[in-house]
Amino acid sequence: MKKILLICSMLMIWHAAESSSHREAPLIANDPLADNTDLYAFRSPDDPNMITIIANYIPGELPFGGPNYYTFGENIRYEIHIDNDASIVGDEITYRFTFHQENEDPTTFFNIRLGKQNLKTTYTLERSIDGGASFSTIISNGVVPPPNIGPRSIEGGAGLNTTYNELFQSAILTASTGEKVFAGPVDDPFFVDLGAIFDLGDAKRQDGPSRDALAKYNVHTISIQVPISTLLKAGAPSTPTNILDADYVIGVWASASRPAIKTLKSDGTYDVSGDWIQVSRLGMPLTNEAIIPIGNKDAWNRLTPYEELAETTWDEYFYNPELALYMDDDQFGGAVPAFAALRVQKSSRGSFNFSNGHDGVASLANGDLTGTAFEAYGSLLLIPGKPRSVDLWPIFHTGVPNAIPYQLATGKGGNPLGNGKPFINNFLPNGGDMLRLNMAVPPTPRDDPNFSSLGLVQAAVIGLTVEPFNTTTDLEFIPNMDGFPNGRRLEDDVTRIELQAVSGVVLAAIGLWYDDYDPSTSPSPVTQDLLNVLTYTTGVEKNDVPFTTSFPYMAQPWRGTAVRQ
């Protein structure tokens, strides 16, 4: 009987290992404690010598979710991975969090009573800087704040007799190696109308007001603030040579892993054993959610980014993305009226068709590619029948180099293969789906009038249309060059940006304009089609509460007694 139970348990864990993140794959929906909801990486606005990395877990936490409130799980390895060297396959740096729970007073059904917590959670933080060969403990007994239950539980004399702000601030720790760390509940910083998006793309809603589906929900965050000097690859200069220094590019991804075997026992306890199996991972936002089809979601998330890049199975979903079908009137564009403003180029510059199944710019392979990114990588970027191999695939799988044609159309004189204005270089051709961040790019102050939740899209708009940026091809800082998809800031409206990207806005930025641009009749490529894409909105463009100005930047968690659904 024990053998049968063991075999059944192994099968259950094997299926659970085919999981994903953010409820993006079928199996991780059954394991929310290991479910990685969002990942952020950005240069800290209040301390530019630091990089902030945020990995959030446990989707859809109700603030009033008692009596068994949410916290990090035991027997889970929560990890943040950093790749900083394209010449080496694999992570150079890993931060590993493991958590421990304690019930201080099992005689009560309350979560907090008389100064004691019945979900008191602490953690150990380990760091590897040798590719995972060894780990060193840099925080022991780290404190996780309790759930923000209500005033009697937190401030009251029968509770903890303190303030939640004090609990929150006292949980911001400094590791022995200099990192600033916070692990605990926060307001969910992601903003999106999930109900509308999954109702066959009805965003912006056509029959009523849009709604941030994550408003007034919490998540649990693992946030670390790391010195740039710690994240630099070996041999990189301590000061960047310029604001797009290739040596300063890192790739970041997050994961959760569980032991391979969980054996239930008759007394209600269980044992765990076996190898650690990855059950959740996340890099770029919305990849598995809106690009990978449901039949492959579980398989996609079993892989590391390095294994993923080595398999060509996944490339087709970027070469010919499903979403592009709903931005094409010859396909299913008419069936998704909310996407009416988003239309992929089918006759850019009179000849280039980027709709699914067409050739994009593959014909350029027959010309002179000297000095362009196509010279070295043409076999990957110029593929007949795979039109988005030139833009979506590198954005998600390698990052984008500061090379022709990946420069703004400013200064190109109408030739997409001419020298333009540099605005991005987060090229790291090692590993697949990651957040890639160039740490040399200065942060845009959050109070800058040019700060925008459109990230690099807005940087491109400024570089193309705003003086003095559009009067020179010199490399210079353009506001929002530090935004998604160059890393991801909390404020970045990634849903809107990615839909605009599928609709070809990156192609337009580098000079492959929309179909309604005719240089013989109009001096400006800022046409109605381009304006339609730039002004498109999902109806939800910011978080439901403001972010803060200091680490960990997210708002404190919603209080269970204060939320009305």
Coordinates of C-alpha atoms in Angstrom, one line a residue:
M1 CA 0.0 0.0 0.0
K2 CA 2.8 2.4 0.9
K3 CA 4.5 1.7 -2.5
I4 CA 1.2 2.5 -4.3
L5 CA 0.9 5.7 -2.4
L6 CA 4.4 6.6 -3.2
I7 CA 3.9 6.0 -6.9
C8 CA 0.7 8.0 -7.0
S9 CA 2.4 10.8 -5.2
M10 CA 5.3 10.8 -7.7
L11 CA 2.8 11.0 -10.6
M12 CA 1.0 13.9 -8.9
I13 CA 4.3 15.8 -8.5
W14 CA 5.3 15.0 -12.0
H15 CA 2.1 16.6 -13.3
A16 CA 2.6 19.5 -11.0
A17 CA 6.1 20.0 -12.4
E18 CA 4.5 20.9 -15.7
S19 CA 3.4 24.2 -14.3
S20 CA 3.7 27.8 -15.1
S21 CA 3.2 31.2 -13.6
H22 CA 0.5 33.9 -13.1
R23 CA -2.2 31.2 -13.7
E24 CA -0.8 31.1 -17.2
A25 CA -0.7 27.3 -17.5
P26 CA -3.3 24.8 -16.4
L27 CA -1.3 23.0 -13.7
I28 CA 0.1 26.0 -11.7
A29 CA -3.4 27.1 -11.0
N30 CA -3.5 24.2 -8.5
D31 CA -0.3 25.5 -6.8
P32 CA -0.7 29.2 -6.1
L33 CA 2.0 29.4 -3.4
A34 CA 4.6 28.6 -6.2
D35 CA 2.9 30.7 -8.8
N36 CA 5.2 33.5 -10.0
T37 CA 2.8 36.4 -11.0
D38 CA 5.1 39.2 -12.2
L39 CA 8.7 40.1 -12.6
Y40 CA 10.3 43.6 -12.6
A41 CA 13.8 44.8 -13.0
F42 CA 14.8 48.5 -13.1
R43 CA 17.5 51.0 -12.1
S44 CA 16.4 52.4 -8.8
P45 CA 15.1 56.0 -9.3
D46 CA 16.2 57.1 -5.8
D47 CA 19.6 55.3 -5.8
P48 CA 20.9 54.9 -9.4
N49 CA 23.8 52.8 -8.2
M50 CA 21.3 50.0 -7.4
I51 CA 19.1 47.7 -9.5
T52 CA 15.8 46.7 -8.1
I53 CA 14.4 43.2 -8.9
I54 CA 10.9 42.3 -7.9
A55 CA 9.4 38.8 -8.2
N56 CA 5.8 38.5 -7.1
Y57 CA 4.0 35.3 -6.2
I58 CA 0.5 34.0 -5.2
P59 CA -2.1 35.6 -7.5
G60 CA -5.4 37.1 -6.4
E61 CA -4.9 37.3 -2.7
L62 CA -8.1 38.5 -1.0
P63 CA -7.1 40.9 1.9
F64 CA -9.8 39.4 4.0
G65 CA -8.8 35.8 3.2
G66 CA -9.0 34.4 6.7
P67 CA -8.8 32.4 8.8
N68 CA -6.0 30.8 6.7
Y69 CA -4.3 33.8 5.2
Y70 CA -1.7 33.8 2.5
T71 CA 2.1 33.5 2.9
F72 CA 5.1 32.0 1.2
G73 CA 5.1 28.2 1.0
E74 CA 7.5 25.8 2.8
N75 CA 9.4 23.2 0.7
I76 CA 9.6 25.7 -2.2
R77 CA 12.7 27.3 -3.6
Y78 CA 11.9 30.8 -4.8
E79 CA 14.8 32.0 -7.0
I80 CA 15.8 35.1 -8.9
H81 CA 18.3 34.3 -11.6
I82 CA 20.7 36.8 -13.3
D83 CA 22.6 36.2 -16.5
N84 CA 25.3 38.8 -17.2
D85 CA 27.7 37.1 -19.7
A86 CA 26.5 36.0 -23.2
S87 CA 29.6 33.8 -23.6
I88 CA 28.5 31.5 -20.8
V89 CA 25.3 29.5 -21.0
G90 CA 23.5 29.7 -17.7
D91 CA 23.0 32.0 -14.7
E92 CA 26.0 33.7 -13.2
I93 CA 24.1 34.9 -10.0
T94 CA 21.2 33.3 -8.2
Y95 CA 19.3 34.5 -5.1
R96 CA 17.5 31.7 -3.4
F97 CA 14.7 32.2 -0.7
T98 CA 13.3 29.4 1.4
F99 CA 10.6 30.0 4.0
H100 CA 9.6 28.6 7.4
Q101 CA 6.2 28.9 9.1
E102 CA 5.3 28.7 12.8
N103 CA 2.0 28.7 14.6
E104 CA 2.8 30.5 17.9
D105 CA -0.6 29.7 19.5
P106 CA -2.5 26.7 17.9
T107 CA -5.2 27.0 20.6
T108 CA -7.1 29.8 18.8
F109 CA -8.7 30.1 15.3
F110 CA -7.5 33.7 15.0
N111 CA -4.4 34.4 13.0
I112 CA -3.2 37.1 15.4
R113 CA -4.0 37.2 19.1
L114 CA -2.3 38.5 22.3
G115 CA 1.0 39.3 20.5
K116 CA 1.3 35.9 18.8
Q117 CA 1.0 35.0 15.1
N118 CA -0.3 31.8 13.7
L119 CA 1.3 32.2 10.4
K120 CA 4.6 33.6 11.5
T121 CA 7.0 33.3 8.5
T122 CA 10.7 33.7 8.3
Y123 CA 13.2 33.1 5.6
T124 CA 16.7 32.2 4.7
L125 CA 18.3 34.0 1.7
E126 CA 21.3 32.3 0.0
R127 CA 23.3 33.7 -2.9
S128 CA 25.4 32.0 -5.6
I129 CA 27.9 34.0 -7.6
D130 CA 29.6 31.0 -9.3
G131 CA 26.8 29.8 -11.6
G132 CA 25.1 27.8 -8.9
A133 CA 28.0 25.7 -7.9
S134 CA 27.8 26.9 -4.3
F135 CA 25.5 29.0 -2.2
S136 CA 26.3 31.2 0.8
T137 CA 23.7 32.4 3.4
I138 CA 23.4 36.2 3.4
I139 CA 20.3 36.5 5.6
S140 CA 19.1 34.2 8.3
N141 CA 15.7 34.4 10.0
G142 CA 14.5 37.2 7.7
V143 CA 11.2 38.6 8.9
V144 CA 8.0 38.4 6.7
P145 CA 5.3 40.8 7.9
P146 CA 2.0 39.3 8.8
P147 CA -1.1 39.8 6.8
N148 CA -2.7 43.2 7.3
I149 CA -5.8 41.8 8.9
G150 CA -7.3 44.8 10.6
P151 CA -6.9 47.4 13.4
R152 CA -7.7 45.1 16.3
S153 CA -5.2 42.5 15.1
I154 CA -2.4 45.0 14.3
E155 CA -2.7 48.1 16.5
G156 CA -5.0 46.7 19.2
G157 CA -3.7 45.7 22.7
A158 CA -5.2 42.3 22.1
G159 CA -3.3 42.0 18.9
L160 CA 0.3 43.0 18.1
N161 CA 0.0 46.5 19.7
T162 CA 2.0 48.2 16.9
T163 CA 1.4 49.8 13.4
Y164 CA 1.4 48.0 10.1
N165 CA 3.9 50.5 8.8
E166 CA 6.3 49.6 11.6
L167 CA 5.9 45.9 10.8
F168 CA 6.5 46.7 7.1
Q169 CA 9.5 48.9 7.5
S170 CA 11.2 46.6 10.0
A171 CA 11.0 43.8 7.4
I172 CA 13.3 45.8 5.1
L173 CA 16.7 44.2 5.8
T174 CA 20.3 44.5 4.5
A175 CA 22.1 41.3 3.6
S176 CA 25.6 40.7 4.7
T177 CA 26.7 41.3 1.1
G178 CA 25.0 44.7 0.8
E179 CA 21.7 43.9 -0.9
K180 CA 18.5 45.5 0.5
V181 CA 15.8 42.9 0.8
F182 CA 12.0 42.8 1.5
A183 CA 9.8 39.7 1.4
G184 CA 6.1 40.0 2.3
P185 CA 2.6 41.0 1.3
V186 CA 2.0 44.1 -0.8
D187 CA -0.6 45.6 -3.0
D188 CA -0.5 43.8 -6.4
P189 CA 1.3 46.4 -8.6
F190 CA 0.1 44.9 -11.9
F191 CA -2.8 46.7 -13.6
V192 CA -4.8 45.1 -16.3
D193 CA -8.4 44.4 -17.3
L194 CA -8.1 40.6 -17.2
G195 CA -11.8 40.1 -17.6
A196 CA -11.9 42.0 -20.9
I197 CA -8.6 40.7 -22.3
F198 CA -9.7 37.1 -21.9
D199 CA -13.2 37.8 -23.3
L200 CA -11.7 37.4 -26.8
G201 CA -9.7 40.6 -26.6
D202 CA -12.4 43.0 -25.5
A203 CA -9.9 45.7 -24.3
K204 CA -10.8 48.5 -24.2
R205 CA -14.3 47.2 -23.4
Q206 CA -16.9 47.9 -26.0
D207 CA -20.0 47.8 -23.8
G208 CA -19.0 49.5 -20.5
P209 CA -16.2 50.9 -18.4
S210 CA -13.0 49.0 -18.1
R211 CA -11.9 47.6 -14.7
D212 CA -8.5 46.8 -13.2
A213 CA -9.1 43.2 -12.3
L214 CA -6.3 43.3 -9.7
A215 CA -7.4 46.4 -7.9
K216 CA -7.6 45.8 -4.1
Y217 CA -5.9 42.5 -4.3
N218 CA -2.5 41.6 -2.7
V219 CA 0.4 39.5 -3.7
H220 CA 3.5 38.3 -1.9
T221 CA 6.7 39.9 -3.1
I222 CA 10.4 39.0 -3.1
S223 CA 12.2 42.3 -3.6
I224 CA 15.9 42.8 -3.7
Q225 CA 18.0 45.9 -4.4
V226 CA 21.4 45.0 -5.7
P227 CA 24.5 47.2 -6.3
I228 CA 25.3 47.4 -10.0
S229 CA 28.8 46.4 -9.2
T230 CA 27.5 43.1 -7.9
L231 CA 25.6 42.4 -11.1
L232 CA 28.4 43.3 -13.6
K233 CA 30.0 40.5 -15.6
A234 CA 33.6 39.7 -14.9
G235 CA 35.9 42.1 -16.6
A236 CA 33.3 44.8 -17.2
P237 CA 34.5 48.4 -16.6
S238 CA 33.4 49.9 -13.2
T239 CA 32.0 52.9 -15.1
P240 CA 30.1 52.4 -18.4
T241 CA 31.7 53.7 -21.6
N242 CA 28.3 55.2 -22.6
I243 CA 24.7 54.9 -21.6
L244 CA 24.2 51.8 -23.8
D245 CA 27.4 50.0 -22.8
A246 CA 26.9 46.3 -23.9
D247 CA 28.9 45.1 -20.9
Y248 CA 26.1 46.4 -18.6
V249 CA 23.3 44.2 -20.0
I250 CA 21.8 41.6 -17.7
G251 CA 19.0 39.0 -18.2
V252 CA 16.7 38.4 -15.2
W253 CA 14.2 35.6 -14.7
A254 CA 12.4 34.1 -11.7
S255 CA 11.3 30.6 -10.7
A256 CA 9.8 28.4 -8.1
S257 CA 10.8 24.8 -7.5
R258 CA 9.5 21.9 -5.4
P259 CA 10.9 18.5 -4.4
A260 CA 10.1 15.8 -6.9
I261 CA 8.3 13.6 -4.4
K262 CA 5.7 14.4 -1.8
T263 CA 4.4 11.4 0.3
L264 CA 1.2 11.8 2.3
K265 CA 1.1 10.0 5.7
S266 CA -1.9 8.8 7.6
D267 CA -1.3 11.3 10.5
G268 CA -1.9 14.2 8.1
T269 CA 1.8 15.1 7.7
Y270 CA 3.9 14.5 4.6
D271 CA 7.5 13.9 3.6
V272 CA 9.3 15.4 0.7
S273 CA 12.3 14.1 -1.1
G274 CA 14.0 13.8 -4.5
D275 CA 15.4 16.4 -6.8
W276 CA 14.1 20.0 -7.0
I277 CA 11.8 20.4 -10.0
Q278 CA 11.0 23.8 -11.5
V279 CA 7.2 24.3 -11.4
S280 CA 7.0 28.0 -12.3
R281 CA 9.1 30.6 -14.2
L282 CA 8.7 34.1 -15.5
G283 CA 10.7 36.5 -17.6
M284 CA 9.0 38.8 -20.0
P285 CA 5.4 39.7 -18.9
L286 CA 2.5 38.0 -20.7
T287 CA 4.7 35.6 -22.7
N288 CA 3.0 32.4 -21.6
E289 CA -0.2 34.1 -21.0
A290 CA -0.8 35.6 -24.4
I291 CA 1.7 34.1 -26.8
I292 CA 2.2 30.5 -26.0
P293 CA -1.0 28.4 -26.8
I294 CA -2.7 26.6 -24.0
G295 CA -1.6 23.1 -25.3
N296 CA 2.0 24.0 -24.7
K297 CA 1.9 26.2 -21.7
D298 CA 2.8 23.5 -19.2
A299 CA 5.7 22.2 -21.3
W300 CA 7.1 25.8 -21.9
N301 CA 7.4 26.3 -18.2
R302 CA 9.3 23.2 -17.4
L303 CA 12.2 24.7 -19.3
T304 CA 14.9 27.1 -18.3
P305 CA 15.4 30.1 -20.7
Y306 CA 18.5 28.4 -21.9
E307 CA 16.8 25.1 -22.8
E308 CA 14.0 27.1 -24.4
L309 CA 16.3 29.0 -26.7
A310 CA 17.9 25.8 -27.8
E311 CA 14.5 24.4 -29.0
T312 CA 12.9 25.8 -32.1
T313 CA 9.5 24.6 -31.0
W314 CA 8.7 28.0 -29.4
D315 CA 9.9 30.3 -32.1
E316 CA 6.9 30.0 -34.4
Y317 CA 4.7 31.7 -31.7
F318 CA 6.8 34.8 -32.1
Y319 CA 7.3 34.6 -35.8
N320 CA 3.6 34.4 -36.5
P321 CA 1.8 35.5 -33.2
E322 CA -1.8 34.6 -32.7
L323 CA -2.6 38.1 -31.6
A324 CA -1.6 39.5 -35.0
L325 CA -4.5 37.6 -36.5
Y326 CA -6.8 39.9 -34.7
M327 CA -5.0 43.0 -36.0
D328 CA -5.5 42.0 -39.7
D329 CA -8.7 42.7 -41.5
D330 CA -8.0 39.8 -43.9
Q331 CA -7.9 37.4 -41.0
F332 CA -9.9 38.0 -37.8
G333 CA -9.5 41.7 -37.3
G334 CA -13.2 42.4 -37.8
A335 CA -14.1 40.0 -35.0
V336 CA -12.2 41.9 -32.4
P337 CA -13.5 45.5 -32.6
A338 CA -11.5 46.6 -29.5
F339 CA -8.3 46.1 -31.5
A340 CA -9.5 48.3 -34.4
A341 CA -6.8 50.8 -33.8
L342 CA -4.1 48.1 -34.0
R343 CA -3.2 47.1 -37.6
V344 CA 0.0 45.4 -38.7
Q345 CA 1.9 46.8 -41.6
K346 CA 1.0 44.9 -44.8
S347 CA 2.6 47.3 -47.3
S348 CA 5.2 49.2 -45.4
R349 CA 7.3 51.4 -47.7
G350 CA 5.2 49.9 -50.5
S351 CA 6.6 46.4 -50.3
F352 CA 7.1 44.9 -46.8
N353 CA 4.2 42.7 -45.5
F354 CA 4.4 41.8 -41.8
S355 CA 1.1 40.0 -41.5
N356 CA 1.2 36.3 -40.5
G357 CA 2.7 33.9 -43.1
H358 CA 4.3 36.7 -45.2
D359 CA 7.9 37.5 -45.6
G360 CA 8.4 40.8 -43.7
V361 CA 11.8 42.0 -44.6
A362 CA 13.3 38.6 -45.5
S363 CA 14.0 39.9 -49.1
L364 CA 16.7 42.2 -47.6
A365 CA 18.9 39.0 -47.3
N366 CA 19.5 39.4 -51.0
G367 CA 21.1 42.8 -50.6
D368 CA 24.1 44.4 -49.0
L369 CA 23.9 43.9 -45.3
T370 CA 27.4 45.2 -44.4
G371 CA 27.4 47.0 -41.1
T372 CA 24.0 45.8 -40.0
A373 CA 22.8 43.3 -37.4
F374 CA 21.6 41.2 -40.4
E375 CA 25.2 40.7 -41.5
A376 CA 25.9 38.4 -38.5
Y377 CA 22.4 37.3 -37.6
G378 CA 20.5 37.3 -40.9
S379 CA 19.7 33.6 -40.7
L380 CA 17.8 34.2 -37.5
L381 CA 16.2 37.6 -38.3
L382 CA 15.4 37.4 -42.1
I383 CA 13.3 34.2 -42.6
P384 CA 10.7 33.9 -45.4
G385 CA 7.2 33.2 -44.1
K386 CA 8.1 34.3 -40.6
P387 CA 7.6 38.1 -40.7
R388 CA 8.1 38.8 -37.0
S389 CA 11.5 37.1 -36.8
V390 CA 12.9 40.6 -37.3
D391 CA 11.2 42.3 -34.3
L392 CA 9.1 40.3 -31.9
W393 CA 11.5 37.3 -31.8
P394 CA 14.6 39.3 -30.8
I395 CA 12.7 41.5 -28.3
F396 CA 11.6 38.4 -26.4
H397 CA 14.6 36.0 -27.0
T398 CA 17.8 37.9 -27.4
G399 CA 17.3 41.6 -26.6
V400 CA 17.9 44.3 -29.2
P401 CA 21.3 45.5 -30.2
N402 CA 22.4 49.1 -30.9
A403 CA 22.9 48.3 -34.5
I404 CA 21.3 49.0 -37.9
P405 CA 18.4 48.7 -38.4
Y406 CA 17.5 48.8 -34.7
Q407 CA 17.9 52.5 -34.3
L408 CA 15.3 55.2 -34.5
A409 CA 14.4 56.5 -38.0
T410 CA 15.7 59.9 -37.0
G411 CA 18.6 60.7 -39.4
K412 CA 18.0 57.7 -41.7
G413 CA 16.8 59.8 -44.5
G414 CA 14.1 57.3 -45.4
N415 CA 16.4 54.3 -45.6
P416 CA 15.6 51.8 -42.8
L417 CA 19.1 50.4 -43.3
G418 CA 20.8 53.7 -42.7
N419 CA 22.4 55.0 -39.5
G420 CA 19.8 56.3 -37.1
K421 CA 19.5 57.5 -33.5
P422 CA 20.5 54.9 -30.9
F423 CA 17.8 54.3 -28.2
I424 CA 18.2 50.7 -27.1
N425 CA 20.9 48.1 -26.5
N426 CA 19.9 45.2 -24.2
F427 CA 21.2 42.5 -26.5
L428 CA 22.1 39.3 -24.6
P429 CA 21.9 36.3 -27.0
N430 CA 22.1 33.8 -24.3
G431 CA 18.9 32.2 -23.0
G432 CA 15.4 32.7 -24.2
D433 CA 12.6 34.5 -22.3
M434 CA 14.1 36.9 -19.8
L435 CA 13.7 40.5 -18.8
R436 CA 16.8 42.2 -20.3
L437 CA 18.0 45.4 -18.8
N438 CA 20.9 47.7 -19.7
M439 CA 22.1 48.9 -16.3
A440 CA 24.0 51.8 -17.9
V441 CA 20.8 53.6 -18.9
P442 CA 20.0 56.3 -16.4
P443 CA 16.6 56.1 -14.6
T444 CA 14.0 58.6 -15.7
P445 CA 12.9 60.6 -12.6
R446 CA 9.3 59.7 -11.8
D447 CA 8.4 63.4 -11.5
D448 CA 9.9 64.2 -14.9
P449 CA 7.1 65.7 -17.1
N450 CA 8.3 63.3 -19.9
F451 CA 8.0 60.2 -17.7
S452 CA 5.6 57.8 -19.3
S453 CA 4.1 54.4 -18.6
L454 CA 4.7 53.6 -22.3
G455 CA 8.4 53.0 -21.6
L456 CA 10.6 52.6 -24.8
V457 CA 7.6 53.3 -27.0
Q458 CA 7.5 56.8 -25.6
A459 CA 11.3 57.1 -25.8
A460 CA 11.0 56.4 -29.5
V461 CA 8.2 59.0 -29.9
I462 CA 10.3 61.6 -28.2
G463 CA 13.4 60.7 -30.2
L464 CA 11.5 60.9 -33.5
T465 CA 9.3 64.0 -32.9
V466 CA 10.6 66.2 -30.0
E467 CA 13.4 68.8 -30.3
P468 CA 16.3 68.7 -29.7
F469 CA 16.2 64.8 -29.6
N470 CA 15.0 64.5 -33.2
T471 CA 17.6 66.9 -34.6
T472 CA 20.6 64.7 -34.1
T473 CA 21.6 61.0 -34.4
D474 CA 24.0 61.3 -31.5
L475 CA 23.6 58.9 -28.6
E476 CA 22.0 60.7 -25.8
F477 CA 19.6 59.9 -22.9
I478 CA 16.0 60.1 -24.0
P479 CA 13.4 60.0 -21.2
N480 CA 12.0 56.4 -20.7
M481 CA 14.9 54.6 -22.3
D482 CA 15.0 52.8 -19.0
G483 CA 11.4 51.5 -19.5
F484 CA 10.0 48.3 -20.8
P485 CA 11.1 46.3 -22.8
N486 CA 14.5 47.5 -21.5
G487 CA 13.8 45.9 -18.1
R488 CA 10.4 46.6 -16.6
R489 CA 9.4 49.4 -14.2
L490 CA 6.4 49.2 -11.9
E491 CA 4.7 52.0 -13.8
D492 CA 5.1 50.4 -17.2
D493 CA 1.9 49.6 -19.0
V494 CA 3.2 46.3 -20.4
T495 CA -0.1 45.0 -21.7
R496 CA -0.6 48.1 -23.8
I497 CA 3.1 48.2 -24.9
E498 CA 3.1 44.5 -26.0
L499 CA -0.2 44.9 -27.9
Q500 CA 1.3 47.9 -29.7
A501 CA 4.5 45.9 -30.4
V502 CA 2.5 43.1 -32.0
S503 CA 0.8 45.8 -34.1
G504 CA 4.2 46.8 -35.4
V505 CA 5.0 49.9 -33.5
V506 CA 8.7 48.9 -33.2
L507 CA 8.9 48.4 -36.9
A508 CA 7.5 51.9 -37.4
A509 CA 10.0 53.4 -34.9
I510 CA 13.0 52.2 -37.0
G511 CA 11.5 53.5 -40.3
L512 CA 9.2 50.7 -41.5
W513 CA 6.2 52.9 -41.4
Y514 CA 2.5 52.1 -41.5
D515 CA 0.7 51.5 -44.8
D516 CA -0.9 54.9 -45.0
Y517 CA 2.5 56.7 -45.2
D518 CA 3.3 57.9 -48.7
P519 CA 6.6 59.9 -48.8
S520 CA 5.6 61.4 -52.2
T521 CA 2.5 63.1 -50.7
S522 CA 3.3 63.6 -47.0
P523 CA 6.5 64.8 -45.4
S524 CA 5.6 63.2 -42.1
P525 CA 5.4 59.5 -41.3
V526 CA 3.3 60.3 -38.3
T527 CA 0.2 59.1 -40.1
Q528 CA -3.3 58.3 -38.8
D529 CA -2.4 54.6 -38.6
L530 CA 0.6 55.3 -36.4
L531 CA -1.4 57.7 -34.2
N532 CA -4.1 55.1 -33.8
V533 CA -1.6 52.6 -32.4
L534 CA 0.1 55.2 -30.2
T535 CA -3.2 56.4 -28.7
Y536 CA -4.7 52.9 -28.3
T537 CA -5.6 52.1 -24.7
T538 CA -6.8 49.0 -22.9
G539 CA -8.8 51.3 -20.6
V540 CA -6.6 50.5 -17.6
E541 CA -3.4 52.6 -17.7
K542 CA -2.1 52.7 -14.1
N543 CA -2.2 51.0 -10.7
D544 CA -5.2 51.5 -8.5
V545 CA -2.9 53.1 -5.8
P546 CA 0.3 55.1 -6.1
F547 CA 3.7 53.6 -5.9
T548 CA 6.1 54.9 -3.2
T549 CA 9.4 56.7 -3.7
S550 CA 11.6 54.3 -1.7
F551 CA 12.3 50.6 -1.7
P552 CA 10.4 48.3 -2.2
Y553 CA 8.3 51.0 -4.0
M554 CA 5.1 49.0 -4.0
A555 CA 2.2 50.1 -1.7
Q556 CA 1.6 48.3 1.5
P557 CA -1.0 45.5 1.4
W558 CA -4.7 46.2 1.5
R559 CA -6.3 45.8 4.9
G560 CA -8.8 43.0 5.2
T561 CA -11.3 45.2 7.1
A562 CA -11.0 48.1 4.6
V563 CA -11.7 46.5 1.3
R564 CA -15.1 46.5 -0.3
Q565 CA -15.5 44.4 -3.4

